[in-house]
Coordinates of C-alpha atoms and ligand atoms in Angstrom, one line a residue:
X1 CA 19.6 35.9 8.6
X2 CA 19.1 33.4 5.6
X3 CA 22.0 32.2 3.5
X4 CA 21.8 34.0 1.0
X5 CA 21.2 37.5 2.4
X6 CA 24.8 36.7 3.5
X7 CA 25.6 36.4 0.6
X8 CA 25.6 32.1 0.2
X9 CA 23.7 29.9 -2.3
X10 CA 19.7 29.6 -1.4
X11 CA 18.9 27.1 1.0
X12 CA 16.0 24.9 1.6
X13 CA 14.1 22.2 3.7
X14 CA 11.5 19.7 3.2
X15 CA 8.9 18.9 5.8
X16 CA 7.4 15.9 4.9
X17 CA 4.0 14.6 6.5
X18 CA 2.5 11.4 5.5
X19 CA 3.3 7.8 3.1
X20 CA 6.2 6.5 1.6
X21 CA 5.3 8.1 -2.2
X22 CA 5.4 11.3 0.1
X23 CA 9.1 10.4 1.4
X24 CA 9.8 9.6 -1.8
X25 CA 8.0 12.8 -3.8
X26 CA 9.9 14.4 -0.9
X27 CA 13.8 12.7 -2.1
X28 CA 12.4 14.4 -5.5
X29 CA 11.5 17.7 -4.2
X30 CA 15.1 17.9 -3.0
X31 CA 17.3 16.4 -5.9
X32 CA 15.5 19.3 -7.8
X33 CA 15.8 21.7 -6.0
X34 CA 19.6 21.2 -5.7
X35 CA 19.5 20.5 -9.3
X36 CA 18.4 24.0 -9.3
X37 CA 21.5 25.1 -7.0
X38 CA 20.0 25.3 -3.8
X39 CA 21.7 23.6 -0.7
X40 CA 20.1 21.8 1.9
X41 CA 19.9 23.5 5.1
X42 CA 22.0 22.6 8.0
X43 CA 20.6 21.0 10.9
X44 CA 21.4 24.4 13.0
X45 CA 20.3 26.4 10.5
X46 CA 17.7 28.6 12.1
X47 CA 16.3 30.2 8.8
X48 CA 16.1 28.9 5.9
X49 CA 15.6 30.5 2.2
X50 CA 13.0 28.3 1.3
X51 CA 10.6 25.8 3.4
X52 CA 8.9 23.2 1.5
X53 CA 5.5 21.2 3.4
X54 CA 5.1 18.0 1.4
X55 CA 1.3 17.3 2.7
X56 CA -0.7 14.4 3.2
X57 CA -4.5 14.8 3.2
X58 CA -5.2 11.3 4.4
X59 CA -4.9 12.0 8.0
X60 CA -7.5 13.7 9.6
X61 CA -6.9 17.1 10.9
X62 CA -4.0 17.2 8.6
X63 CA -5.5 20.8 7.5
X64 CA -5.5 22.2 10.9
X65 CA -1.4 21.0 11.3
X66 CA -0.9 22.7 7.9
X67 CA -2.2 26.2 8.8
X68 CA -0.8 25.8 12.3
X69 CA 2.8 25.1 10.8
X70 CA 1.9 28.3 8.2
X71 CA 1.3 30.3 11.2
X72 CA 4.0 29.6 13.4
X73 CA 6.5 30.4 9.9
X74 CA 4.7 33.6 9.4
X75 CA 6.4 35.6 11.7
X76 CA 9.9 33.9 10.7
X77 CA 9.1 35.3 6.7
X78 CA 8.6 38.4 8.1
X79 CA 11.6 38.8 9.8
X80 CA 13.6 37.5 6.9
X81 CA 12.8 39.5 3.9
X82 CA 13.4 36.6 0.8
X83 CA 12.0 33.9 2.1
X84 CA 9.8 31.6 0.4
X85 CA 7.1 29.2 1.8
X86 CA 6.1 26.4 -0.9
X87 CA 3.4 23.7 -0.1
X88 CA 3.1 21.1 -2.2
X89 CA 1.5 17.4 -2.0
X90 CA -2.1 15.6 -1.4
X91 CA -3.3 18.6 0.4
X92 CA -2.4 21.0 -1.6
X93 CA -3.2 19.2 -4.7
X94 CA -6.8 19.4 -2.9
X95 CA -7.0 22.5 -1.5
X96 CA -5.2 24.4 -4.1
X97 CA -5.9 28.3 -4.2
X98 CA -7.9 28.0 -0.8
X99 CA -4.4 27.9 0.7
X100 CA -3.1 31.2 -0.4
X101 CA -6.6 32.8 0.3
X102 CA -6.1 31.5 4.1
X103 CA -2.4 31.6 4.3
X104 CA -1.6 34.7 1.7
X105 CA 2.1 34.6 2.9
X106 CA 2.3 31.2 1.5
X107 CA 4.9 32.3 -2.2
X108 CA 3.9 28.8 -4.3
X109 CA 1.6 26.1 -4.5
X110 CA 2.1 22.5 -6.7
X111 CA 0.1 19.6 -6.7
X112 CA 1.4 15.9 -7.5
X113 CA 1.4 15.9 -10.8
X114 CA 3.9 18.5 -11.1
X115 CA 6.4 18.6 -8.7
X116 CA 9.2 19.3 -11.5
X117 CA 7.6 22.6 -11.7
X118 CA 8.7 23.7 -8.7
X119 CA 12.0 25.6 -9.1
X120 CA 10.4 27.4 -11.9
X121 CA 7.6 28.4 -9.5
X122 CA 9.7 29.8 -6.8
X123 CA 11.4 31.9 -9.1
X124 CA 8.4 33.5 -11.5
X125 CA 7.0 34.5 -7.5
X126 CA 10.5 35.8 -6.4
X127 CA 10.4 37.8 -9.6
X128 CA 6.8 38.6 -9.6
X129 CA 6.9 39.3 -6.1
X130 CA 3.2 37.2 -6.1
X131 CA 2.1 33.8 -5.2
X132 CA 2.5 31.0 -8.0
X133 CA -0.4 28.1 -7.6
X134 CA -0.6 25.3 -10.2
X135 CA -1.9 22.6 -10.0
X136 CA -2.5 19.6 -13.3
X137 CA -5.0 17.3 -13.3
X138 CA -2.9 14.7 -15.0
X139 CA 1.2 13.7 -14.8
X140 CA 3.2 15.7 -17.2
X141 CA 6.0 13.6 -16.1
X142 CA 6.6 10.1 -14.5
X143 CA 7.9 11.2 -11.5
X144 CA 10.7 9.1 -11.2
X145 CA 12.0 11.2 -14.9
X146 CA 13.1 14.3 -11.8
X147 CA 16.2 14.1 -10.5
X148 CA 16.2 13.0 -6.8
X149 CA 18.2 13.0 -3.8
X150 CA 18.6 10.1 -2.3
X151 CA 18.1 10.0 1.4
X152 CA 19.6 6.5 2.1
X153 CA 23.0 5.1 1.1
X154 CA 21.4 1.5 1.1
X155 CA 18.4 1.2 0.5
X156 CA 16.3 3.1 -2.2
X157 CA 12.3 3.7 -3.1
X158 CA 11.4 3.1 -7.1
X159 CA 8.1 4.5 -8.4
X160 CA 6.6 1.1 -11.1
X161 CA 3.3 2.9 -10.7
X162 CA 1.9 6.2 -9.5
X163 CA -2.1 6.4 -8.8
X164 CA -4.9 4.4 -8.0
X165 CA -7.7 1.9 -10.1
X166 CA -9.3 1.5 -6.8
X167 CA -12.2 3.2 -5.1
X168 CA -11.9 1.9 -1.5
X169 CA -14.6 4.2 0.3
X170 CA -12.4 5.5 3.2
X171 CA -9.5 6.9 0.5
X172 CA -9.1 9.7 -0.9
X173 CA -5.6 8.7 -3.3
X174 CA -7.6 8.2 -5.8
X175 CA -9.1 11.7 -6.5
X176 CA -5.5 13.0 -5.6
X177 CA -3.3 11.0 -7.6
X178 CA -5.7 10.1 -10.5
X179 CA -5.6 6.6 -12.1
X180 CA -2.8 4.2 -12.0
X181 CA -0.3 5.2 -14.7
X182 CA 2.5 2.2 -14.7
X183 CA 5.8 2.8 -15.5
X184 CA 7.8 1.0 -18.1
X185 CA 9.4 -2.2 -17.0
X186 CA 13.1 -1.3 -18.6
X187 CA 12.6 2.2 -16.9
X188 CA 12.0 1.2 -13.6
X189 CA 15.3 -1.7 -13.9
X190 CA 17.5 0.9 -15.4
X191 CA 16.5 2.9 -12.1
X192 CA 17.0 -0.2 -10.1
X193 CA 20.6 -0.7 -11.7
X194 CA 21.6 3.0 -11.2
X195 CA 21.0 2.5 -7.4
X196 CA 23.1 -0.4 -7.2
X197 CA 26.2 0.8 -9.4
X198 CA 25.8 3.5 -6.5
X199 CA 26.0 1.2 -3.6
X200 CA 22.4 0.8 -3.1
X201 CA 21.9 -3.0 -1.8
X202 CA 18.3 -3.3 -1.2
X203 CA 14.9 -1.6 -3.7
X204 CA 11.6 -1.2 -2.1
X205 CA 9.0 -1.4 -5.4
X206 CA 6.5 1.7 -4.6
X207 CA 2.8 1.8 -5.8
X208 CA -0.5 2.0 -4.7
X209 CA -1.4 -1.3 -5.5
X210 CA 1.2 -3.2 -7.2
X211 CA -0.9 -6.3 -7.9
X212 CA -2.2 -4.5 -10.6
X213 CA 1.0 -3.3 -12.2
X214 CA 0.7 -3.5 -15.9
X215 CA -2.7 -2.9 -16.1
X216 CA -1.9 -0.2 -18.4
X217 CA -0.4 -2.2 -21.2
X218 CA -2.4 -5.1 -20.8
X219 CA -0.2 -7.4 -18.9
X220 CA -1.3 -8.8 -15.9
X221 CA 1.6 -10.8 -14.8
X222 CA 3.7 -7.9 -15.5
X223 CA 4.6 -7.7 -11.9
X224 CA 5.8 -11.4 -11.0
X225 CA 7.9 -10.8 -14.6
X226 CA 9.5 -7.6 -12.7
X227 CA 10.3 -9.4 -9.2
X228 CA 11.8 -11.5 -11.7
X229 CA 13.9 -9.1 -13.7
X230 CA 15.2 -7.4 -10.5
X231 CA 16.8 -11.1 -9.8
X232 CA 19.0 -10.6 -12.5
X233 CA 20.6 -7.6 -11.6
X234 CA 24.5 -8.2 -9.6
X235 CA 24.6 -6.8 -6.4
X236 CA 21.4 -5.8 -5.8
X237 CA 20.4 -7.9 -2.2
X238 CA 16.8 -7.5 -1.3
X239 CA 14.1 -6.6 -2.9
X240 CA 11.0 -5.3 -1.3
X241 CA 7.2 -4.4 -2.5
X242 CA 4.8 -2.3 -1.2
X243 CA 1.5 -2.5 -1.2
X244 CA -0.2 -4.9 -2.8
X245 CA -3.9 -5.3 -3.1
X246 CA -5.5 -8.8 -1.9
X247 CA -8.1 -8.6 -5.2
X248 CA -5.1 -8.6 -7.5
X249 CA -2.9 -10.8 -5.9
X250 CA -1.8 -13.4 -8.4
X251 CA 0.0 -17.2 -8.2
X252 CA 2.5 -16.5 -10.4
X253 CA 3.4 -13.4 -7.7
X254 CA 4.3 -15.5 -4.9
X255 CA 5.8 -18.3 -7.5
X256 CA 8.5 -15.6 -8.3
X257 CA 9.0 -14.1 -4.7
X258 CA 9.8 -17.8 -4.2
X259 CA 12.1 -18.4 -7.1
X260 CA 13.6 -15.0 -7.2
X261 CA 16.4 -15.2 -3.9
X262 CA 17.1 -11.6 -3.3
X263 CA 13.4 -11.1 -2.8
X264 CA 12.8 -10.8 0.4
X265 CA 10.8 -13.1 2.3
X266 CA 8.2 -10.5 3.6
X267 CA 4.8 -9.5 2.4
X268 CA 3.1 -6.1 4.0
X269 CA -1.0 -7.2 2.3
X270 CA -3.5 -4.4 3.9
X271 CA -6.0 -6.5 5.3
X272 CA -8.6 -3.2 6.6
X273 CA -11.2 -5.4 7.6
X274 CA -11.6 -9.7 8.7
X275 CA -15.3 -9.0 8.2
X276 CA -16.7 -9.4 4.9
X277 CA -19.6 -6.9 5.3
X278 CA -17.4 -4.1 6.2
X279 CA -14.8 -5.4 3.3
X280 CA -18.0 -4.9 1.5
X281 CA -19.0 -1.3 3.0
X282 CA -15.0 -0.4 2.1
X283 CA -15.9 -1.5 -1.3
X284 CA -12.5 -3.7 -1.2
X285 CA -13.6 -6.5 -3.3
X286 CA -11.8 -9.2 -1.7
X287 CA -12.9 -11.3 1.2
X288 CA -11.7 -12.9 4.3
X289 CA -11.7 -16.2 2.6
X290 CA -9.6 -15.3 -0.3
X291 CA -6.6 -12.8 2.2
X292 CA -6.1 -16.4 4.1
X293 CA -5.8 -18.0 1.3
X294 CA -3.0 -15.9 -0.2
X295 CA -1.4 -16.1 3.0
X296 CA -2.3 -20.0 3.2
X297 CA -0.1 -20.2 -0.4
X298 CA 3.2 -17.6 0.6
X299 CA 3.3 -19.5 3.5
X300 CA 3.4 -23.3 1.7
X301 CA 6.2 -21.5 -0.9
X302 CA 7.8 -19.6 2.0
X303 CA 7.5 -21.1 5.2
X304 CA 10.0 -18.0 7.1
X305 CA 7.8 -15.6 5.3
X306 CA 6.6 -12.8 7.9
X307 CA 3.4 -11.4 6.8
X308 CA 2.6 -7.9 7.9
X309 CA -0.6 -5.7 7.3
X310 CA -2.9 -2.7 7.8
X311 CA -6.1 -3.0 9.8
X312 CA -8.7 -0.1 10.1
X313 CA -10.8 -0.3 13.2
X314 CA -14.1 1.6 13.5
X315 CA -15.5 1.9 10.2
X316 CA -18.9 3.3 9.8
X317 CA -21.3 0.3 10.8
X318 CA -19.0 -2.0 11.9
X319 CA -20.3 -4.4 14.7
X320 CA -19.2 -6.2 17.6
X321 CA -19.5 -9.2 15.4
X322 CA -17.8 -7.4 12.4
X323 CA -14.5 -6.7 14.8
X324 CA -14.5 -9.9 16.0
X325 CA -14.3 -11.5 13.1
X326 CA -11.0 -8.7 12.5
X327 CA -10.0 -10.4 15.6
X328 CA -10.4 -13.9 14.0
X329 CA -8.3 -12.6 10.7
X330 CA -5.9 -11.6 12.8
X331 CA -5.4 -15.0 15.1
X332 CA -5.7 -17.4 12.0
X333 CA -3.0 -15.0 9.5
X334 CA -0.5 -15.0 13.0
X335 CA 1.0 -11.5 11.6
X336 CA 4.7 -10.8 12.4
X337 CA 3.3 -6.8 12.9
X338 CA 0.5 -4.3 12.0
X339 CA -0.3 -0.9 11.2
X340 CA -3.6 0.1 13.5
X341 CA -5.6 2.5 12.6
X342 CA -9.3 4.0 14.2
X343 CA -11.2 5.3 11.6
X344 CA -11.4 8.6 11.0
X345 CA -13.5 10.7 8.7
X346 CA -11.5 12.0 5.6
X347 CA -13.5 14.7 4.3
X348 CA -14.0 14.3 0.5
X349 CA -14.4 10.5 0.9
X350 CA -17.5 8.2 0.6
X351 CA -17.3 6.8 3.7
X352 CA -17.1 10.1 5.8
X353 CA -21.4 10.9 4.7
X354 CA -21.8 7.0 5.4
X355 CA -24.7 6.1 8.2
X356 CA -23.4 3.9 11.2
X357 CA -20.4 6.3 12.5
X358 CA -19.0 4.8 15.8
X359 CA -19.0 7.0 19.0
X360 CA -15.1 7.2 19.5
X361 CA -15.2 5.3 22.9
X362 CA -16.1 1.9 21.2
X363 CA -13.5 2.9 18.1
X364 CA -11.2 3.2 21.0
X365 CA -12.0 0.1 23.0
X366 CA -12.0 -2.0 20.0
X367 CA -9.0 -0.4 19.3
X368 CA -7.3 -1.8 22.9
X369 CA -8.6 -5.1 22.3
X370 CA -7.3 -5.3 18.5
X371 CA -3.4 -3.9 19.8
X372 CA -3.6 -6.2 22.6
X373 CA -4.3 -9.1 20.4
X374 CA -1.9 -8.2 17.6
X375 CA 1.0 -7.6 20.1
X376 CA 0.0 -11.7 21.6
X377 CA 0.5 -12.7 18.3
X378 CA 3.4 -10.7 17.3
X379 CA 5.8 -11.4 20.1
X380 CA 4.5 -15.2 20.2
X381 CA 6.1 -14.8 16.4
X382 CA 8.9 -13.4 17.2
X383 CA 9.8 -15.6 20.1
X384 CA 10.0 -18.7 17.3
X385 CA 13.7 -16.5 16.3
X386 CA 15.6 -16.9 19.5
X387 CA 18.5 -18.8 18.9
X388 CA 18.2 -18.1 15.4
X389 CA 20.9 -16.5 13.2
X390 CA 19.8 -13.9 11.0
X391 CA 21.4 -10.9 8.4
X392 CA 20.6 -8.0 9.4
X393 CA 21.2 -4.5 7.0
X394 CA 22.7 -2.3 9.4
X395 CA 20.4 0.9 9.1
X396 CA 20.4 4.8 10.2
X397 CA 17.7 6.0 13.2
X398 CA 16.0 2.4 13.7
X399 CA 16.8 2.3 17.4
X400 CA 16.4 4.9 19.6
X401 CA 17.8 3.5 22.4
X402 CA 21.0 2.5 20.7
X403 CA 23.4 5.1 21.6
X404 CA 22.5 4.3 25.6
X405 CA 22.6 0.6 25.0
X406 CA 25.7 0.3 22.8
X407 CA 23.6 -1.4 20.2
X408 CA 23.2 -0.9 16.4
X409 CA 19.7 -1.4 14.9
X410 CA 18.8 -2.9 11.1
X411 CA 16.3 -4.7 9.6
X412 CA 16.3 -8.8 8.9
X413 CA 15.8 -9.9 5.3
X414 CA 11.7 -10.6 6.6
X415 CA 11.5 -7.3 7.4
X416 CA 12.1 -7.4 11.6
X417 CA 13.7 -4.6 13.1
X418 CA 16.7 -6.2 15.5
X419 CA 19.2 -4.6 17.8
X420 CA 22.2 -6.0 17.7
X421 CA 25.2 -5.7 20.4
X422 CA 28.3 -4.9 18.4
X423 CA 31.0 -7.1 20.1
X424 CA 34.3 -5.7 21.3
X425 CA 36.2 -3.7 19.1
X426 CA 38.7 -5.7 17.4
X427 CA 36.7 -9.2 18.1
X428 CA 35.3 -9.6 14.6
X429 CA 38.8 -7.9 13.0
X430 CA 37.0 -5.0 12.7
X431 CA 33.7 -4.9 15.0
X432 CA 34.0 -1.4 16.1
X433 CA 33.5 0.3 12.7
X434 CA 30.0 -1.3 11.7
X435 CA 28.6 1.1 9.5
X436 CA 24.9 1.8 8.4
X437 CA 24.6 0.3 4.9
X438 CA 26.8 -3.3 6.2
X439 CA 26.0 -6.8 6.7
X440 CA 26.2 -8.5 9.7
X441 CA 25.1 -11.7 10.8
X442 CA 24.2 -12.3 14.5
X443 CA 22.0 -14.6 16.7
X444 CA 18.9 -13.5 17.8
X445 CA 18.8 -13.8 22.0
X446 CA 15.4 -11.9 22.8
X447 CA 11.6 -11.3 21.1
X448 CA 9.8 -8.4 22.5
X449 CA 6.2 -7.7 20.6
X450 CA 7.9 -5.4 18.1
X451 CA 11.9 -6.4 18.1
X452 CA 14.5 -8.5 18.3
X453 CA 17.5 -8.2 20.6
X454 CA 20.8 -9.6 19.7
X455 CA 23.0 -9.7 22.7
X456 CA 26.2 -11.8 21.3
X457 CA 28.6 -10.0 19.6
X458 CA 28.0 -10.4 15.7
X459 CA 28.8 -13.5 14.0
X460 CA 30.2 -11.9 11.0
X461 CA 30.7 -8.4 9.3
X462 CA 30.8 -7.3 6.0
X463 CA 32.1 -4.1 4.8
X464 CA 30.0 -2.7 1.7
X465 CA 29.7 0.2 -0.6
X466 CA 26.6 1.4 0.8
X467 CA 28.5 1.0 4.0
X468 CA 31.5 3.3 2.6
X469 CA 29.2 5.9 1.5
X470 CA 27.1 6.5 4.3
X471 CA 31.2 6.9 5.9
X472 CA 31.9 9.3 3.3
X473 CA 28.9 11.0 4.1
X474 CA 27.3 10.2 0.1
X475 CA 24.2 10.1 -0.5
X476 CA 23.1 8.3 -4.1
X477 CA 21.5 10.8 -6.3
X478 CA 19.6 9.3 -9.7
X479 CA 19.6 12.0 -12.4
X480 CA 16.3 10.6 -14.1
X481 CA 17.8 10.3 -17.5
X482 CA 16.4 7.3 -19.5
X483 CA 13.2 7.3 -17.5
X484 CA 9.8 8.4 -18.6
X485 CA 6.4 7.5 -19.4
X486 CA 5.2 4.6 -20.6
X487 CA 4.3 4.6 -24.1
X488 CA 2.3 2.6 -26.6
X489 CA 3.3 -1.1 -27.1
X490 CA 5.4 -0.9 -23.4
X491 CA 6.7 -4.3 -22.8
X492 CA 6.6 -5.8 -19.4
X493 CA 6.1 -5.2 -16.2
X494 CA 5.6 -3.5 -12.5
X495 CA 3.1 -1.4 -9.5
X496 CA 3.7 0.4 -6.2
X497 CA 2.3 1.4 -2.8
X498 CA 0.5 4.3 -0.1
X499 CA -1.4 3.6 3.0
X500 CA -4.0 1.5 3.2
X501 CA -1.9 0.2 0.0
X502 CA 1.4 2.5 -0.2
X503 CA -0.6 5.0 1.4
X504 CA -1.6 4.0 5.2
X505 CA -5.0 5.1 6.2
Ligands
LIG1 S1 -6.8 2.3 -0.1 FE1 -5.2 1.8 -1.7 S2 -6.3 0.5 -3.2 FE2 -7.9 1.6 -2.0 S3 -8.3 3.4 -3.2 FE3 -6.7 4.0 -1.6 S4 -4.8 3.7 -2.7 FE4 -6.3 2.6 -3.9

């Protein structure tokens, strides 16, 4: 039985598949829908009155999961008179009608320019007992205007920019989320500053390519100003970017991650290809030369920066020579980690018609020799931290193993993930009630490829409000108010991220 056949509020979950504008969309999707006075279902709940897919059409076969999810719920709707199945997102925004034609028990579909609409949708088909699809071309609303529930009591996404300039040939973001559309700068701070009077100690900065933040209202160093402006702003601890785009990347960018001390000292720069040609073939209009030299010039202004990236491996036509020069990126940039990826065809993008598609067997081995190389470098990297003390953001579901190994997991100020030992209760005053959300300070004792291990007990703890909420079982929730789209004359600055950019391939 659902909740509210017995007679409860309506209750609702959100599968998310895909990026981080997805996870984030996905916060949105929820802080309206409880705006709307729907509760989120329990984790034991077995049916829930409404199931949200938040899709993500960059992944191949990510169709095929879609229906197969539909198909397996189909029998649950039935079962439970009331129900409603909404699918929202990149896919849907492609797809549109074609997924009520092949799934007719799906009740509403929205694209991503109008996830606000949702609520309203789910109740013109409750009342007109037929499926609701629309989708908009264009944003009626900057996103980050919807109420939204936050799913972390630390650390919070914020939208500068939604869409995509670019036309890299292997993407298809930017026939799904239009062009870039940038946010106002005082919007995105008074966001910024509404997380931290909640507790919230660290921002990520989301678009698709932030590099080119302010593009809109014709200023292109708005995004250096913005690193800037979140330096200002009491109590907020690290600040974080993704993705930018090598081809934008600016001096006056890495000046201010420099200048600016709660910017973190990480940079995540998709580098897709070390060979020019297939750069080229990706129509990403950088080149090797110019990714080593931006990592040539955070490196001289922040020598403890760690640099991590996206590689595609694969791509129609690429050579031997072609991945070997990848290779050669990869041994001369000495990345702290990477995001793989073997190319895949994404129908509806250039590069899925192109000439030169690899059998998967050399995709593969290439694929083998680029981990294997990457993980050399990585945990050569990480071995440079043992013995060294570091703050770590004590975080929710970063370490798996933690509950058998008495460990708590965060991440580092450059981005690391490290599992620290917490010390005997009592040792550190109070080392036994660490919370998710705290600070601690601890020495790293061990590098593997992909973490750090921190076997002392911590060298210090500090209690925080993110820390109290995630006790109290808060989550931060930002209402929207005073945010919208940018208008004529907009002043400064600020862009955001997906794979491959924010977006990962
Ligand atoms: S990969 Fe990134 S920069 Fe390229 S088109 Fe896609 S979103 Fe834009």
């Amino acid at each position: 039985m659902t909740t509210a056949a017995a007679g409860g509020p309506r209750t609702y979950q959100v599968r998310t598949y895909g990026c981080q504008m997805n996870v984030h969309d996905s916060e949105r999707i929820s802080g309206l829908l409880e705006q709307a006075g729907y509760v989120r279902a329990g984790e034991a709940e077995d049916t829930p009155d409404v199931v949200v897919f938040n899709t993500c059409a960059v992944r191949e076969n990510a169709d095929n999961r879609l229906y197969g999810n539909l198909g397996h719920l189909r029998p649950v709707k039935n079962r439970h008179p009331g129900m409603q199945i909404a699918v929202g997102g990149c896919l849907a925004q492609k797809d549109r009608g074609d997924i009520v034609r092949r799934a007719p028990w799906v009740d509403v579909v929205f694209g991503t320019h109008n996830i606000g609409s949702l609520p309203v949708l789910l109740e013109r088909a409750r009342h007109n007992a037929a499926a609701e699809v629309e989708i908009l071309e264009a944003l009626d609303v900057f996103p980050s205007t919807l109420p939204t529930r936050r799913e972390s009591t630390y650390a919070g996404w914020v939208s500068i920019s939604v869409g995509c300039n670019n036309t890299c040939t292997f993407c298809i973001v930017p026939s799904l989320r239009g062009r870039e559309k940038d946010r106002r700068p005082g919007d995105i701070l008074s966001e910024v500053r509404a997380l931290v009077d909640e507790g919230v100690l660290e921002v990520t900065l989301l678009g698709q390519n932030v590099n080119s933040y302010g593009v809109e209202f014709g200023d292109r160093y708005a995004f250096g100003k913005l690193l800037r402006a979140c330096g200002e702003i009491d109590g907020l601890e690290r600040v974080r970017f993704t993705s930018p785009h090598p081809k934008d990347f600016t001096d006056d960018v890495i000046a201010a991650m420099a200048e600016t001390p709660n910017v973190c000292p990480s940079l995540h720069m998709p580098l897709q290809s070390g060979s020019d040609d297939v750069l080229r073939a990706m129509r990403r209009s950088y080149r090797s030369e110019k990714y080593l030299g931006i990592i040539e010039k955070v490196r001289a202004a922040m020598p403890d920066a760690a640099i991590t990236t996206d590689i595609i491996v694969g791509f129609p036509g690429e050579t031997e020579a072609d991945f070997e020069r990848t290779l050669d990126v990869v041994r001369e940039a000495r990345f702290a980690s990477a995001f793989t990826f073997q190319y895949s065809k994404r129908p509806g993008t250039p590069a899925a018609s192109m000439d030169g598609q690899l059998p998967k067997q050399v995709v593969q081995e290439r694929y083998e020799r680029l981990i294997a190389c990457v993980e050399e470098i990585t945990w050569a990297e990480n071995k440079k931290l043992v013995g060294e003390t570091v703050e770590v953001l004590v975080a929710v579901g970063e370490g798996r193993k933690d509950e058998r190994t008495g460990r708590l997991s965060g991440r580092a100020r450059d981005g690391r993930l490290v599992h620290f030992a917490t010390g005997a209760a009592g040792e550190l005053g109070d080392a036994g009630s660490i919370r998710p959300g705290d600070i601690v300070h601890t020495t790293i004792t061990y590098a593997a490829p992909h973490h750090l291990n921190a076997d002392g007990a911590p060298l210090s703890h500090r209690r925080t409000r993110a820390g109290d909420a995630a006790e109290a079982g808060r989550s931060p929730r930002t209402p929207g108010v005073l945010l919208g789209l940018p208008t004529i004359g907009a002043p400064a600055p600020v862009p955001a991220p997906t794979t491959g950019c924010a977006v990962s391939p």
